Amino acid sequence: MEATPGRERLIEQFKADGLTVMFGNPGTVEQGFLDAADAAEDFTYVLALQETVAAGIADGYARATGGAALLQLHSGVGLGNGIGMLYQSLRGHTPLVVVAGDAGVRYDAMDAQMAADLVAMARPVTKYATRVTDPNSLLRTIRRAVKIALTPPRGPVFVALPMDVLDELNSEPVLPTTVPLTDVAPSPASVGRAAALLAGAERPVILVGDGVSLAGAQNELAAVAELLGADVYEVDSSEVNIAASHPLRRGQTGHMFGPHSKELVQDADGVLIVGTYVFPEVFPELASPFRADAKVVHIDLNAYEIAKNHPVDLGLAADPRQALRALAGVLDRELSPQRRAAAAARLDRRARERALAGRPAGAGAQDESPMAVFLRTLAERTGGDLIVFDEALTTSPLVTRYLPAERPGDYHLTRGGSLGVGFPGAVGAKLAHPGRLVVGFSGDGGSMYTYQALWTAARHGVHAKFVVCNNRKYRLLDDNIAEYWRERSIPEHDFPGSFDLSRPEIDFAGLARSLGVAGTRVEKPEEAVAAVGRMLSHAGPFLVDIQI
């Protein structure tokens, strides 16, 4: 094969793996590589104004497509900017292929401007990090990184690309990366043991995470839950693992305080954990939250998470879809009539509770706040046919009340604790699904971490819609410090001034216009209806600033 510069061959390797869109922010040490990218056919560079924004857009794109996304960062300074967002991709298992340039291997001894150990910087926030130093191992290393990113447990990977390595002639073959299949089914004996542990539970609980969504196991999960009559709690989930309307879905356990999660599971005598780690709170319970006599079964492709923090009776390293399908089959065959009737009664009770909760309480009970009117109008005019990227945080319960997470792919929630995910995530999701309506919700504080994402939407004609849930503060911190005061018997007092965002007031609609995106501000309920109309009828990206 005729040798060509590594920078050109690298682009061909990316294209062979279906990575035809690269998100990034340029720098001098990547200039030859970016020049090659600009000249390449069927290859698109999506420009962001800062690396955090580029990383957030790439994350949203990967989540919306279900595949990998390609992210280019600029040397150590750019990698440093992107680390916070890469952390949330690591915790959320997003398969990002991250590359960053450096000046060159020949300069390693010089300790020059921007010199840094990129691999050491990237390692804590990636699944795999390496640096190419041999020009003839460039494509091999990239294929290894792509394979690792896409093999469960999926996650971001990092490859440092010195300029002189990319400038050297390369004759490596361009080959599609081989990603191993992991649809591993547990043995019949293991499934039988799991069924025996769970079948006798009188208070069963199922804890699920995004491993269910990744495996496409939503139907199998619902079948097992119905056979057991088990409440289903989502543990730091960010995708649709079970439809919001399913009567057994009980919502999220939460991500802040272990005692809250313990309250939900401490009475369960049978616990099935699928596709998640337990528990991910910032302040978790150190002792097991489960009853001493509870039977606990944990299913996950990520064996590291099984019994990581608390003992289980049975751990199955298996594909959630295959395992749940097999478990449902055994339960359906072997549940006794009495157990089946008890499970059906629990399901019926939850269905009746859901029906009662959904009934209007009276003529004056409807929420008429600007945000509620906006969401209600949006739901009515779209019929719920839209993709929601939700970083509304304290406003999320209202968002999901009117725009419930029903179908896989229609709802993405922030994860990993990094602020600023909502708007770039919406840009990435819209790039992945240009024919769908995509609306990104963010708090006023979170939006300002990555507001430049609006400029990328305008530049590249990405017609996503954006909503600022504006309460002029970091409201989540208000809620969390109030809990802190209660736990320590500290009298309530004024919240710290550092939580306040009202001085000076931010003109979000004006700021959007300065970035090329049309926008409007909503202060009164009657303005919300018109704002929905303007947003939906506007041909390009559009922002609505809603005062709360």
XYZ file of C-alpha atoms in Angstrom:
548
model
C 0.000 0.000 0.000
C 1.327 3.408 -0.952
C 2.529 5.413 2.021
C 0.797 8.702 2.806
C 1.207 11.148 5.725
C -0.180 9.778 8.966
C -2.516 12.756 9.341
C -4.296 11.798 6.104
C -4.354 8.094 6.873
C -5.808 8.840 10.285
C -8.835 10.507 8.689
C -9.336 7.446 6.491
C -9.248 5.219 9.573
C -11.872 7.345 11.286
C -14.070 7.131 8.198
C -13.632 3.354 8.067
C -15.073 3.218 11.602
C -18.016 5.467 10.733
C -16.542 8.430 12.608
C -17.270 11.003 9.934
C -18.103 13.917 12.243
C -15.444 15.392 14.519
C -16.259 17.886 17.261
C -13.545 20.159 18.497
C -11.682 23.413 18.952
C -8.507 23.925 16.922
C -4.947 24.576 18.031
C -1.526 25.063 16.507
C -0.143 21.606 17.287
C -3.098 20.029 15.455
C -2.912 22.318 12.439
C -1.637 19.731 9.942
C -4.213 17.190 11.090
C -7.026 19.746 10.866
C -5.826 20.832 7.434
C -6.129 17.205 6.311
C -9.568 16.966 7.890
C -10.704 20.075 6.040
C -9.574 18.609 2.724
C -11.115 15.177 3.293
C -14.327 14.218 1.498
C -17.340 13.072 3.505
C -15.807 14.262 6.760
C -17.245 17.110 8.838
C -15.643 19.248 11.525
C -18.102 20.800 13.991
C -16.489 23.838 15.578
C -17.101 24.798 19.200
C -15.736 27.906 20.871
C -14.308 26.044 23.852
C -13.347 22.443 24.549
C -15.937 21.884 27.281
C -18.633 22.752 24.749
C -17.128 20.455 22.120
C -17.012 17.598 24.623
C -20.637 18.185 25.629
C -21.837 18.208 22.010
C -19.891 15.021 21.287
C -21.414 13.377 24.356
C -24.937 14.311 23.269
C -24.277 13.078 19.740
C -23.007 9.716 20.972
C -25.942 9.283 23.338
C -28.432 10.117 20.606
C -26.862 7.849 17.968
C -26.022 4.995 20.331
C -22.530 4.822 18.826
C -19.153 6.462 19.273
C -18.337 10.130 18.736
C -15.028 11.709 17.760
C -13.713 14.626 19.821
C -10.593 16.719 19.125
C -9.023 18.727 21.942
C -6.031 21.089 21.865
C -2.993 19.778 23.705
C -2.835 19.947 27.514
C -4.706 23.234 27.855
C -7.631 21.983 25.783
C -7.685 18.637 27.542
C -7.742 20.510 30.840
C -10.781 22.472 29.684
C -12.574 19.277 28.688
C -11.819 17.140 31.747
C -14.970 18.043 33.680
C -17.178 17.042 30.777
C -15.130 13.895 30.138
C -15.775 12.900 33.748
C -19.517 12.917 33.162
C -18.974 10.871 29.990
C -16.949 8.364 32.014
C -19.649 8.037 34.689
C -22.312 7.782 32.006
C -20.368 5.289 29.843
C -20.376 7.439 26.709
C -18.060 6.006 24.017
C -16.060 9.077 23.059
C -12.893 8.735 20.995
C -10.838 11.715 22.153
C -7.684 12.866 20.388
C -5.363 15.741 21.209
C -2.186 16.913 19.551
C 1.131 17.847 21.006
C 4.137 19.543 19.444
C 6.079 16.353 18.793
C 8.099 13.492 20.223
C 11.298 15.263 19.217
C 10.520 18.057 21.698
C 9.883 15.847 24.739
C 13.181 16.788 26.404
C 12.677 20.533 25.957
C 9.867 21.096 28.498
C 8.526 23.719 26.125
C 5.410 25.888 26.019
C 2.245 23.812 26.609
C 4.281 20.679 27.368
C 2.324 18.323 29.629
C 1.835 14.635 30.317
C -1.426 14.323 28.409
C -1.863 10.643 29.169
C -1.535 11.244 32.911
C -4.052 14.069 32.680
C -6.568 11.988 30.743
C -6.251 8.704 32.601
C -8.560 9.537 35.584
C -11.443 10.538 33.283
C -11.127 7.913 30.552
C -11.340 4.169 30.197
C -8.068 4.033 28.262
C -5.387 6.643 27.587
C -2.234 6.392 25.485
C 0.173 8.327 23.267
C 1.362 7.303 19.828
C 5.144 7.501 19.476
C 5.719 5.077 16.577
C 4.464 6.451 13.224
C 3.769 2.904 12.035
C 1.488 2.089 14.990
C -0.881 5.038 14.534
C -3.885 3.225 13.048
C -3.395 0.137 15.185
C -3.561 2.317 18.286
C -6.670 4.135 17.068
C -8.450 0.841 16.354
C -7.573 -0.388 19.827
C -9.003 2.800 21.334
C -12.234 2.560 19.308
C -12.662 -1.068 20.335
C -12.176 -0.249 24.014
C -14.588 2.707 23.825
C -17.367 0.577 22.341
C -16.882 -2.580 24.420
C -19.045 -2.624 27.573
C -18.588 -1.076 29.986
C -18.340 1.601 27.332
C -16.607 4.899 27.980
C -14.328 7.653 26.686
C -10.809 6.856 25.486
C -7.917 9.205 24.807
C -5.074 9.153 22.279
C -2.350 11.817 22.211
C -1.117 12.502 18.680
C 2.288 14.209 18.370
C 2.579 16.405 15.289
C 5.762 14.733 14.012
C 4.139 11.295 14.236
C 1.246 12.530 12.102
C 3.614 14.118 9.588
C 5.547 10.883 8.978
C 4.627 8.663 6.036
C 2.382 5.774 7.030
C 1.694 2.553 5.154
C -0.575 0.797 7.668
C -3.721 -0.778 6.218
C -6.983 1.056 6.858
C -9.361 -1.507 8.360
C -12.672 -1.232 10.217
C -12.272 -1.811 13.935
C -13.527 -5.147 15.246
C -15.741 -4.634 18.301
C -16.474 -7.869 20.200
C -20.082 -8.935 20.666
C -21.117 -8.999 24.305
C -24.696 -10.303 24.147
C -23.692 -12.976 26.648
C -26.463 -15.111 28.119
C -26.126 -16.589 31.619
C -26.280 -20.364 32.035
C -29.671 -21.965 32.667
C -28.483 -23.027 36.111
C -27.573 -19.428 37.000
C -30.921 -18.144 35.783
C -32.715 -20.813 37.734
C -30.859 -19.814 40.875
C -31.731 -16.154 40.323
C -35.399 -17.036 39.852
C -35.393 -19.141 43.026
C -33.900 -16.254 45.039
C -36.447 -13.729 43.788
C -39.651 -15.709 43.304
C -40.591 -15.880 46.963
C -40.216 -12.163 47.684
C -43.248 -10.459 49.173
C -41.709 -6.984 48.862
C -39.562 -7.178 45.733
C -37.670 -4.182 44.355
C -35.772 -3.785 41.090
C -32.956 -1.235 40.775
C -31.966 -0.368 37.214
C -29.513 1.836 35.369
C -28.515 2.695 31.835
C -27.122 -0.769 31.201
C -30.747 -1.699 30.521
C -31.068 0.998 27.853
C -27.734 0.127 26.262
C -28.817 -3.502 25.944
C -32.249 -2.533 24.587
C -33.795 -4.514 27.444
C -36.730 -2.257 28.346
C -39.398 -4.804 27.358
C -37.603 -7.641 29.138
C -37.260 -5.510 32.274
C -40.971 -4.695 32.264
C -41.833 -8.387 31.852
C -39.743 -9.412 34.871
C -41.104 -6.535 36.957
C -44.689 -7.544 36.175
C -44.065 -11.220 36.907
C -42.594 -10.324 40.297
C -44.923 -7.389 40.978
C -41.755 -5.458 41.827
C -41.377 -1.717 42.176
C -38.730 -0.395 39.774
C -36.403 2.392 40.877
C -33.885 3.998 38.535
C -30.438 4.490 40.039
C -28.844 7.616 38.576
C -30.364 6.719 35.222
C -30.121 9.140 32.340
C -31.865 7.214 29.558
C -35.286 5.580 29.227
C -34.933 2.205 30.945
C -38.639 1.764 31.645
C -41.497 3.903 30.370
C -42.488 6.711 32.730
C -46.130 5.595 32.497
C -45.451 2.023 33.605
C -47.313 1.532 36.896
C -44.344 -0.174 38.557
C -41.901 2.631 37.779
C -41.277 4.563 40.988
C -38.776 7.159 39.791
C -35.152 7.883 40.643
C -33.437 6.966 43.886
C -31.524 10.248 43.787
C -27.853 11.054 43.542
C -27.098 13.103 46.647
C -28.030 11.401 49.922
C -27.715 7.721 50.797
C -30.435 7.798 53.485
C -32.981 8.717 50.801
C -32.083 5.622 48.777
C -32.069 3.463 51.885
C -35.652 4.469 52.665
C -36.727 3.059 49.298
C -35.046 -0.346 49.596
C -34.693 -1.115 53.300
C -37.960 -3.090 53.512
C -37.414 -5.172 50.362
C -36.916 -8.896 50.887
C -35.932 -9.516 47.266
C -33.739 -7.126 45.248
C -32.834 -7.387 41.573
C -30.143 -4.953 40.376
C -29.686 -4.597 36.617
C -27.228 -2.486 34.634
C -26.172 -0.085 37.356
C -23.869 0.489 40.278
C -25.248 0.790 43.787
C -25.281 3.340 45.081
C -23.914 6.447 43.347
C -24.840 9.179 45.818
C -22.459 11.976 46.734
C -23.052 11.115 50.409
C -23.798 7.360 50.326
C -24.641 4.953 53.118
C -21.476 3.158 54.191
C -23.357 0.138 55.574
C -25.572 -1.982 53.348
C -29.016 -0.382 52.953
C -30.627 -3.778 52.369
C -32.330 -5.979 54.946
C -30.010 -8.592 56.413
C -32.272 -11.371 55.096
C -32.921 -9.795 51.684
C -32.006 -11.896 48.658
C -29.993 -9.758 46.240
C -29.263 -10.600 42.588
C -27.085 -8.310 40.463
C -26.935 -8.532 36.642
C -24.455 -6.421 34.674
C -21.992 -6.729 31.820
C -19.639 -4.651 33.945
C -18.424 -7.233 36.454
C -16.596 -4.499 38.379
C -19.892 -3.057 39.585
C -21.303 -6.349 40.880
C -20.987 -6.441 44.689
C -18.590 -3.466 44.472
C -19.991 -1.743 47.547
C -22.422 -4.191 49.140
C -22.610 -8.022 49.141
C -25.051 -9.810 46.864
C -26.317 -13.385 46.894
C -25.791 -13.905 43.178
C -23.887 -11.876 40.612
C -24.331 -12.549 36.906
C -21.854 -10.997 34.455
C -24.188 -11.095 31.479
C -26.017 -8.987 28.927
C -29.086 -7.517 30.664
C -31.400 -8.278 27.750
C -30.375 -11.917 27.504
C -30.426 -12.386 31.268
C -33.804 -10.700 31.811
C -35.373 -12.599 28.918
C -34.187 -15.895 30.376
C -35.274 -14.880 33.886
C -38.744 -13.933 32.660
C -39.059 -17.329 30.962
C -38.172 -19.235 34.125
C -40.442 -17.114 36.316
C -43.325 -17.494 33.887
C -42.984 -21.276 33.971
C -42.276 -21.807 37.635
C -44.074 -19.165 39.683
C -46.720 -20.803 41.822
C -50.342 -19.686 41.395
C -50.187 -18.034 44.812
C -47.005 -16.092 43.996
C -48.380 -15.104 40.591
C -51.596 -13.831 42.184
C -49.673 -11.840 44.792
C -47.530 -10.240 42.078
C -50.613 -9.396 40.031
C -52.173 -7.777 43.103
C -49.097 -5.584 43.633
C -49.167 -4.566 39.979
C -52.882 -3.777 40.179
C -52.401 -1.698 43.321
C -49.708 0.406 41.666
C -51.864 0.833 38.551
C -54.769 2.095 40.653
C -52.487 4.458 42.565
C -51.151 5.794 39.264
C -54.685 6.317 37.953
C -55.737 8.198 41.102
C -52.624 10.372 41.004
C -53.367 11.326 37.420
C -56.887 12.576 38.111
C -57.383 16.358 38.326
C -57.966 17.446 41.914
C -60.284 20.323 41.088
C -60.822 23.368 38.961
C -58.213 25.489 40.710
C -55.501 22.840 40.997
C -53.788 23.326 37.633
C -50.333 24.895 37.854
C -50.419 28.254 36.069
C -46.802 29.263 36.551
C -45.002 30.425 33.387
C -42.927 27.236 33.239
C -45.938 24.956 33.693
C -47.932 26.798 31.029
C -44.980 26.637 28.651
C -44.492 22.896 29.182
C -48.203 22.123 28.992
C -48.525 24.075 25.748
C -45.417 22.423 24.302
C -46.779 18.978 25.154
C -50.161 19.783 23.587
C -48.721 21.182 20.363
C -46.173 18.429 19.822
C -48.131 15.484 21.157
C -44.977 14.606 23.046
C -43.154 13.818 19.794
C -39.803 15.401 20.603
C -36.386 14.643 22.065
C -35.724 16.220 25.461
C -32.230 16.846 26.791
C -32.871 17.578 30.447
C -30.505 19.571 32.630
C -33.298 21.483 34.302
C -32.228 20.003 37.669
C -34.658 21.387 40.271
C -37.188 22.027 37.486
C -36.807 18.507 36.065
C -39.839 17.118 37.953
C -42.009 19.705 36.183
C -40.398 18.966 32.808
C -41.035 15.232 33.108
C -44.572 15.764 34.399
C -45.570 17.291 31.075
C -42.968 15.595 28.863
C -42.635 12.138 30.421
C -39.800 9.844 29.359
C -41.736 7.172 27.494
C -39.745 5.975 24.471
C -36.072 5.014 24.285
C -34.106 7.790 22.635
C -36.668 10.497 23.363
C -35.240 11.586 26.710
C -31.692 12.171 27.977
C -30.941 13.343 31.508
C -27.767 14.966 32.771
C -25.421 12.600 34.592
C -22.071 12.524 36.331
C -22.393 15.861 38.130
C -20.939 18.143 35.445
C -22.932 21.315 34.888
C -23.363 22.610 31.370
C -24.503 19.392 29.687
C -27.987 20.459 28.589
C -27.396 22.896 25.740
C -24.426 21.178 24.055
C -26.207 17.858 24.546
C -29.201 19.206 22.649
C -26.932 20.370 19.816
C -25.405 16.898 19.598
C -28.792 15.187 19.693
C -30.133 17.441 16.920
C -27.075 16.704 14.769
C -27.785 13.020 15.277
C -31.505 13.404 14.473
C -31.912 16.437 12.199
C -35.507 15.515 11.390
C -36.675 15.503 15.032
C -37.655 18.372 17.297
C -34.970 18.586 20.007
C -35.365 20.791 23.079
C -32.606 21.265 25.633
C -33.545 22.428 29.128
C -30.968 23.932 31.480
C -30.928 25.926 34.662
C -29.636 29.462 34.425
C -26.479 28.538 36.310
C -25.798 25.371 34.336
C -26.426 27.021 30.988
C -23.710 29.600 31.556
C -21.030 26.913 31.723
C -21.489 26.176 28.025
C -23.634 28.964 26.569
C -21.264 29.146 23.591
C -22.979 25.981 22.309
C -25.624 28.307 20.843
C -22.991 29.796 18.536
C -22.147 26.312 17.246
C -25.848 25.698 16.597
C -26.086 28.928 14.617
C -22.867 28.362 12.671
C -23.720 24.819 11.595
C -27.461 25.303 11.086
C -28.416 23.016 13.976
C -32.030 23.925 14.626
C -32.272 22.782 18.226
C -34.387 24.676 20.736
C -33.158 25.796 24.152
C -34.982 26.668 27.377
C -33.416 28.446 30.362
C -35.162 27.610 33.640
C -34.278 30.917 35.276
C -34.565 31.142 39.059
C -31.565 33.496 39.384
C -29.637 31.109 41.623
C -27.955 27.764 41.970
C -31.204 26.420 43.414
C -29.919 22.872 43.874
C -27.297 24.212 46.278
C -30.059 25.907 48.286
C -31.823 22.562 48.615
C -28.662 20.676 49.510
C -27.455 23.101 52.164
C -30.920 23.082 53.736
C -30.519 19.310 54.124
C -27.055 19.891 55.603
C -28.492 22.317 58.158
C -31.227 19.855 59.155
C -28.802 16.957 59.601
C -26.552 19.033 61.851
C -29.312 20.920 63.710
C -28.050 24.232 62.340
C -30.723 26.951 62.467
C -31.932 28.075 59.055
C -30.481 31.367 57.849
C -29.805 33.192 54.605
C -28.302 31.085 51.870
C -24.666 31.846 51.016
C -24.282 34.784 48.662
C -22.237 32.598 46.319
C -25.435 30.722 45.407
C -27.097 33.895 44.061
C -26.999 34.756 40.336
C -29.217 37.840 40.314
C -26.521 40.525 40.590
C -26.115 41.510 37.827
C -29.049 39.986 36.007
C -28.187 37.963 32.906
C -30.041 38.804 29.698
C -30.235 35.280 28.309
C -32.294 36.164 25.236
C -29.977 39.076 24.415
C -26.931 36.890 24.941
C -28.426 34.271 22.621
C -28.964 36.903 19.928
C -25.313 37.962 20.240
C -24.379 34.350 19.429
C -26.635 34.203 16.376
C -29.662 32.545 17.992
C -33.094 34.152 18.221
C -34.646 34.281 21.654
C -37.388 35.606 23.871
C -38.055 36.083 27.577
C -41.137 34.832 29.425
C -42.179 36.510 32.669
C -45.948 35.901 32.740
C -48.069 32.809 32.070
C -49.845 34.426 29.142
C -46.462 35.021 27.463
C -45.571 31.337 27.639
C -48.144 30.253 25.055
C -46.848 32.738 22.498
C -43.263 31.712 23.265
C -44.034 28.099 22.383
C -45.553 29.225 19.106
C -42.533 31.377 18.239
C -40.105 28.616 19.171
C -41.847 25.935 17.101
C -42.392 28.134 14.066
C -38.865 29.552 13.980
C -36.786 27.880 11.284
C -33.483 28.016 13.176
C -32.217 27.512 16.705
C -34.290 29.384 19.271
C -33.986 30.141 22.993
C -36.676 30.827 25.585
C -35.714 32.359 28.941
C -38.474 31.463 31.426
C -38.573 33.313 34.735
C -39.300 31.052 37.712
